[in-house]
Coordinates of C-alpha atoms in Angstrom, one line a residue:
M1 CA 74.0 85.8 -2.4
E2 CA 74.8 85.2 1.3
L3 CA 75.8 87.6 4.1
R4 CA 79.0 85.6 4.7
Q5 CA 80.0 86.2 1.1
L6 CA 79.7 90.0 1.7
R7 CA 81.7 89.6 4.9
Y8 CA 84.4 87.7 3.1
F9 CA 84.6 90.2 0.3
V10 CA 84.8 93.2 2.6
K11 CA 87.5 91.6 4.7
V12 CA 89.6 90.7 1.7
V13 CA 89.5 94.3 0.5
E14 CA 90.3 95.6 3.9
L15 CA 93.4 93.4 4.3
G16 CA 94.4 93.3 0.6
S17 CA 95.2 89.6 0.9
L18 CA 93.2 86.4 0.5
G19 CA 95.6 84.6 2.8
R20 CA 95.4 87.2 5.7
A21 CA 91.6 87.5 5.3
A22 CA 91.2 83.7 5.4
L23 CA 93.3 83.5 8.6
E24 CA 91.3 86.2 10.3
L25 CA 88.0 84.8 9.2
G26 CA 89.0 81.2 10.3
V27 CA 88.4 79.6 6.9
G28 CA 90.6 78.0 4.3
T29 CA 92.2 80.2 1.6
S30 CA 90.7 77.9 -1.1
A31 CA 87.2 78.0 0.4
L32 CA 87.4 81.8 0.7
S33 CA 88.6 82.1 -3.0
Q34 CA 85.7 79.9 -4.1
Q35 CA 83.1 82.1 -2.3
I36 CA 84.6 85.2 -3.9
A37 CA 84.5 83.5 -7.3
K38 CA 80.9 82.4 -6.7
L39 CA 80.0 86.0 -5.8
E40 CA 81.7 87.4 -9.0
S41 CA 79.9 84.7 -11.1
E42 CA 76.5 85.7 -9.6
L43 CA 77.2 89.4 -10.3
C44 CA 78.7 88.8 -13.7
A45 CA 81.5 91.2 -12.8
R46 CA 85.1 90.9 -11.7
L47 CA 85.4 92.4 -8.2
L48 CA 89.1 91.8 -7.4
N49 CA 92.4 92.2 -9.2
R50 CA 94.7 89.4 -8.1
S51 CA 98.5 89.7 -8.3
S52 CA 101.5 88.2 -6.6
T53 CA 101.6 91.0 -4.0
G54 CA 97.9 90.8 -3.0
V55 CA 94.5 91.8 -4.2
T56 CA 92.9 95.2 -5.0
P57 CA 89.3 96.0 -5.8
T58 CA 88.3 96.7 -9.4
S59 CA 86.1 99.7 -10.2
A60 CA 83.1 97.3 -10.0
G61 CA 84.5 96.0 -6.7
L62 CA 84.7 99.5 -5.2
A63 CA 81.1 100.2 -6.2
F64 CA 80.0 96.9 -4.7
L65 CA 82.1 97.5 -1.5
H66 CA 80.1 100.5 -0.4
H67 CA 76.8 98.7 -0.7
A68 CA 78.2 95.5 0.9
Q69 CA 79.3 97.4 3.9
L70 CA 75.9 99.2 4.2
T71 CA 74.1 95.8 3.9
L72 CA 76.3 94.3 6.7
R73 CA 75.6 97.3 8.9
Q74 CA 71.9 97.0 8.4
A75 CA 71.9 93.3 9.1
E76 CA 73.8 93.9 12.4
N77 CA 71.2 96.7 13.2
A78 CA 68.4 94.2 12.6
V79 CA 70.0 91.7 15.0
Q80 CA 70.5 94.3 17.7
A81 CA 66.9 95.6 17.3
A82 CA 65.6 92.0 17.7
R83 CA 67.6 91.6 20.9
R84 CA 66.4 94.8 22.4
D85 CA 62.8 94.1 21.6
R86 CA 62.5 90.6 22.9
M87 CA 59.3 88.6 22.8
S88 CA 56.9 89.9 25.4
G89 CA 53.3 89.7 26.3
Y90 CA 50.8 87.8 28.5
V91 CA 49.8 84.2 27.9
S92 CA 47.4 82.0 29.8
L93 CA 47.8 78.2 29.7
G94 CA 45.5 75.7 31.3
L95 CA 46.7 72.3 32.6
A96 CA 44.9 69.5 34.3
P97 CA 46.4 68.7 37.8
T98 CA 48.0 65.4 36.6
T99 CA 49.6 67.1 33.6
A100 CA 50.8 70.0 35.7
S101 CA 52.5 67.7 38.1
V102 CA 55.0 66.6 35.4
L103 CA 54.9 69.5 32.9
A104 CA 54.5 72.7 34.8
L105 CA 58.0 73.1 36.4
P106 CA 60.0 72.2 33.3
L107 CA 57.8 74.5 31.2
I108 CA 58.3 77.4 33.7
E109 CA 62.1 76.9 33.5
A110 CA 62.0 76.8 29.7
M111 CA 59.9 79.9 29.4
R112 CA 62.1 81.9 31.9
T113 CA 65.1 80.9 29.9
R114 CA 63.8 81.5 26.4
Y115 CA 61.2 84.3 26.9
P116 CA 61.8 86.1 30.2
D117 CA 59.6 89.0 29.1
I118 CA 56.5 86.8 28.5
Q119 CA 54.2 86.8 31.5
L120 CA 52.9 83.2 31.8
H121 CA 49.6 82.6 33.7
L122 CA 49.2 78.9 34.5
V123 CA 45.7 77.8 35.4
E124 CA 45.3 74.3 37.0
M125 CA 41.8 72.8 36.9
L126 CA 39.9 69.8 35.6
S127 CA 40.1 69.3 31.9
G128 CA 36.4 69.7 31.4
Y129 CA 36.5 73.2 33.0
L130 CA 39.6 74.0 30.9
A131 CA 37.6 73.4 27.7
G132 CA 35.0 75.8 28.9
Q133 CA 37.6 78.5 29.7
L134 CA 39.1 78.0 26.3
N135 CA 35.7 78.4 24.6
A136 CA 35.1 81.6 26.6
R137 CA 38.5 82.9 25.5
Q138 CA 39.7 83.1 29.1
L139 CA 42.6 80.9 28.1
D140 CA 44.9 81.1 25.1
L141 CA 46.1 77.5 25.4
A142 CA 45.2 74.3 27.2
V143 CA 46.4 70.6 27.3
L144 CA 43.1 68.6 27.0
F145 CA 42.1 65.0 26.6
Q146 CA 38.9 65.2 24.6
T147 CA 38.9 64.4 20.9
D148 CA 35.6 66.3 20.1
M149 CA 37.2 69.7 20.0
A150 CA 35.5 72.9 18.7
K151 CA 36.2 73.4 15.1
R152 CA 37.5 76.9 15.7
W153 CA 40.3 75.6 17.9
S154 CA 43.8 74.7 16.7
V155 CA 44.7 71.3 18.0
M156 CA 48.1 69.7 18.1
P157 CA 48.4 66.0 19.3
L158 CA 51.1 65.7 21.8
L159 CA 51.3 62.2 23.3
D160 CA 49.5 59.1 24.7
E161 CA 49.8 58.1 28.3
R162 CA 49.4 54.6 29.7
L163 CA 47.3 54.3 32.9
F164 CA 48.6 52.8 36.1
V165 CA 47.1 51.3 39.3
I166 CA 48.7 53.1 42.2
H167 CA 48.3 51.8 45.7
S168 CA 50.0 51.5 49.1
S169 CA 51.0 48.3 50.9
A170 CA 48.0 48.8 53.2
C171 CA 45.7 48.3 50.2
P172 CA 47.4 45.7 48.0
A173 CA 46.3 45.3 44.4
P174 CA 46.1 41.9 42.6
P175 CA 49.6 40.5 42.2
G176 CA 51.7 40.9 39.0
E177 CA 54.0 43.3 37.3
S178 CA 51.2 44.4 35.1
L179 CA 47.4 44.3 35.3
R180 CA 44.3 44.2 33.1
L181 CA 41.0 46.0 33.9
A182 CA 39.4 42.5 34.2
D183 CA 41.7 42.0 37.3
L184 CA 40.3 45.1 39.1
G185 CA 36.6 44.4 39.7
D186 CA 37.0 43.8 43.4
L187 CA 39.8 46.4 44.0
P188 CA 38.5 49.4 46.1
L189 CA 39.2 52.5 44.1
L190 CA 39.4 56.3 44.7
L191 CA 38.6 58.1 41.4
P192 CA 37.8 61.6 40.3
S193 CA 34.2 62.5 39.6
A194 CA 32.4 62.4 36.3
Q195 CA 33.5 66.1 35.7
H196 CA 37.0 64.7 35.2
G197 CA 37.9 63.6 31.7
L198 CA 39.9 60.7 33.1
R199 CA 36.8 59.3 34.9
T200 CA 34.8 59.4 31.7
R201 CA 37.6 57.6 29.9
L202 CA 38.0 54.9 32.6
M203 CA 34.2 54.2 32.8
A204 CA 34.1 53.6 29.1
A205 CA 37.1 51.3 29.3
F206 CA 35.6 49.3 32.2
E207 CA 32.4 48.9 30.4
S208 CA 34.2 47.7 27.3
A209 CA 36.0 45.1 29.5
G210 CA 32.7 44.0 31.1
V211 CA 33.8 45.1 34.6
V212 CA 31.9 47.2 37.2
P213 CA 34.6 49.1 39.2
N214 CA 34.4 49.2 42.9
V215 CA 34.5 53.0 43.4
I216 CA 34.3 53.7 47.1
M217 CA 34.9 57.5 47.0
E218 CA 35.3 60.3 44.5
I219 CA 38.0 63.0 45.0
D220 CA 38.6 65.7 42.5
G221 CA 41.8 67.2 44.0
L222 CA 44.9 65.3 43.0
A223 CA 46.9 66.0 46.1
T224 CA 44.1 64.9 48.4
L225 CA 43.4 61.8 46.3
M226 CA 47.0 60.8 46.4
D227 CA 47.2 61.4 50.2
A228 CA 44.2 59.1 50.6
V229 CA 45.9 56.4 48.5
R230 CA 49.1 56.8 50.6
A231 CA 47.1 56.4 53.8
G232 CA 45.8 53.0 52.5
H233 CA 42.1 53.9 52.1
A234 CA 42.0 52.5 48.5
A235 CA 43.9 52.3 45.2
T236 CA 43.5 54.7 42.3
I237 CA 44.0 54.7 38.5
Q238 CA 46.0 57.5 37.1
P239 CA 48.1 58.3 34.0
G240 CA 51.9 58.4 33.9
A241 CA 52.1 62.1 34.8
A242 CA 50.5 61.4 38.2
A243 CA 52.7 58.3 38.7
A244 CA 55.9 60.2 38.1
H245 CA 56.6 60.8 41.8
S246 CA 54.5 58.0 43.3
G247 CA 57.5 55.7 43.6
E248 CA 59.4 58.3 45.6
A249 CA 56.4 58.4 48.1
G250 CA 56.6 54.6 48.7
L251 CA 53.6 53.8 46.6
C252 CA 53.3 50.8 44.2
V253 CA 52.8 51.7 40.6
V254 CA 51.6 48.9 38.3
P255 CA 50.8 49.5 34.5
I256 CA 47.5 48.5 33.0
I257 CA 48.3 46.7 29.8
D258 CA 44.9 46.7 28.0
A259 CA 45.6 48.1 24.6
H260 CA 42.6 50.5 24.7
V261 CA 43.4 51.9 28.1
S262 CA 45.3 55.2 27.6
R263 CA 44.9 58.9 27.7
R264 CA 45.7 61.2 24.7
N265 CA 47.1 64.6 25.4
L266 CA 46.2 67.3 23.0
L267 CA 47.5 70.9 23.0
A268 CA 44.5 73.0 22.1
S269 CA 44.5 76.8 21.5
L270 CA 42.5 79.5 19.9
S271 CA 42.8 79.7 16.2
D272 CA 46.2 80.8 14.9
D273 CA 45.0 84.2 13.8
E274 CA 43.7 84.9 17.3
L275 CA 46.9 84.1 19.0
S276 CA 49.5 86.7 19.8
P277 CA 53.2 86.1 18.9
A278 CA 53.8 85.4 22.6
A279 CA 51.1 82.7 22.7
L280 CA 52.5 81.2 19.5
A281 CA 55.9 81.0 21.0
T282 CA 54.5 79.5 24.2
R283 CA 52.7 76.8 22.2
V284 CA 55.9 75.8 20.5
T285 CA 57.7 75.7 23.9
V286 CA 54.9 73.6 25.5
A287 CA 55.2 71.0 22.7
G288 CA 59.0 71.0 22.8
V289 CA 59.1 70.5 26.6
A290 CA 56.5 67.7 26.5
R291 CA 58.5 65.9 23.8
E292 CA 61.7 66.2 25.7
L293 CA 60.1 64.9 28.9
V294 CA 59.0 61.8 27.0
R295 CA 62.3 61.2 25.2
T296 CA 64.3 61.5 28.5
G297 CA 61.9 59.2 30.4
H298 CA 60.6 61.9 32.8
W299 CA 57.0 61.3 31.7
P300 CA 56.3 57.7 32.8
G301 CA 54.2 55.6 30.4
A302 CA 54.0 58.4 27.8
S303 CA 54.7 57.8 24.1
L304 CA 55.0 60.5 21.4
L305 CA 52.3 60.3 18.8
G306 CA 53.8 59.1 15.4
E307 CA 56.9 57.6 17.1

């Protein structure tokens, strides 16, 4: 039994005509008649007397009418109650600086639209520190890059990011529309320190390629690092999130095509039974916004896992 069948039946009784009820409900007379017949079949009772002048309820129809009207009122009350008591609460989400540069603003817009009563606390710091904050339960959710997650966490794979060489014209990289790590041995690089998950990933990739990178300076702040690259001090290697606005700043962005050189983004959270409804809603929104950014091409070099 469906609520629409109850609405159809009540309207037919109110108007005393299948044709007039169909017109007011915006459905075909045949479709309306079929739904009423289906309802009668489910109840094993005839609800309407049909004649050339219209329809009237049977005794069973009159008894059913009262309860149908009550059910429809209760359903409407439930809708109004849900609208009055919108999702609310406090949720803390951690993002690495590169991830925040592409995800934060679209996420803020989505949360303000869908859940205006949820107070979102965004924390931007290195992924290694985010993992510690999540372990200490100072964060509800975080986008991380490690695969060795704590077993008590809930982990949702989001996407893979290709890595890019980013440089200015004052510090040219080897020529080509794409590069391999083997081409980068002599290129002066500005990279984040070992506290950064990206640095750990890069060093492992360089070692696998048999290349010793020429790291001339370590900078952990993304804004400062990109300013130094823009000033021509050296190049850097960053994921697509950091490369999103580099072209607008006059920097050259060249993809690294080694198959094993990428960064996986994972949405980690406390276990589901520890998350509030607001945190669960935020987790769904984060995943949805990230997927939409990839599908619309606003997350350069990213590919959805499983697609």
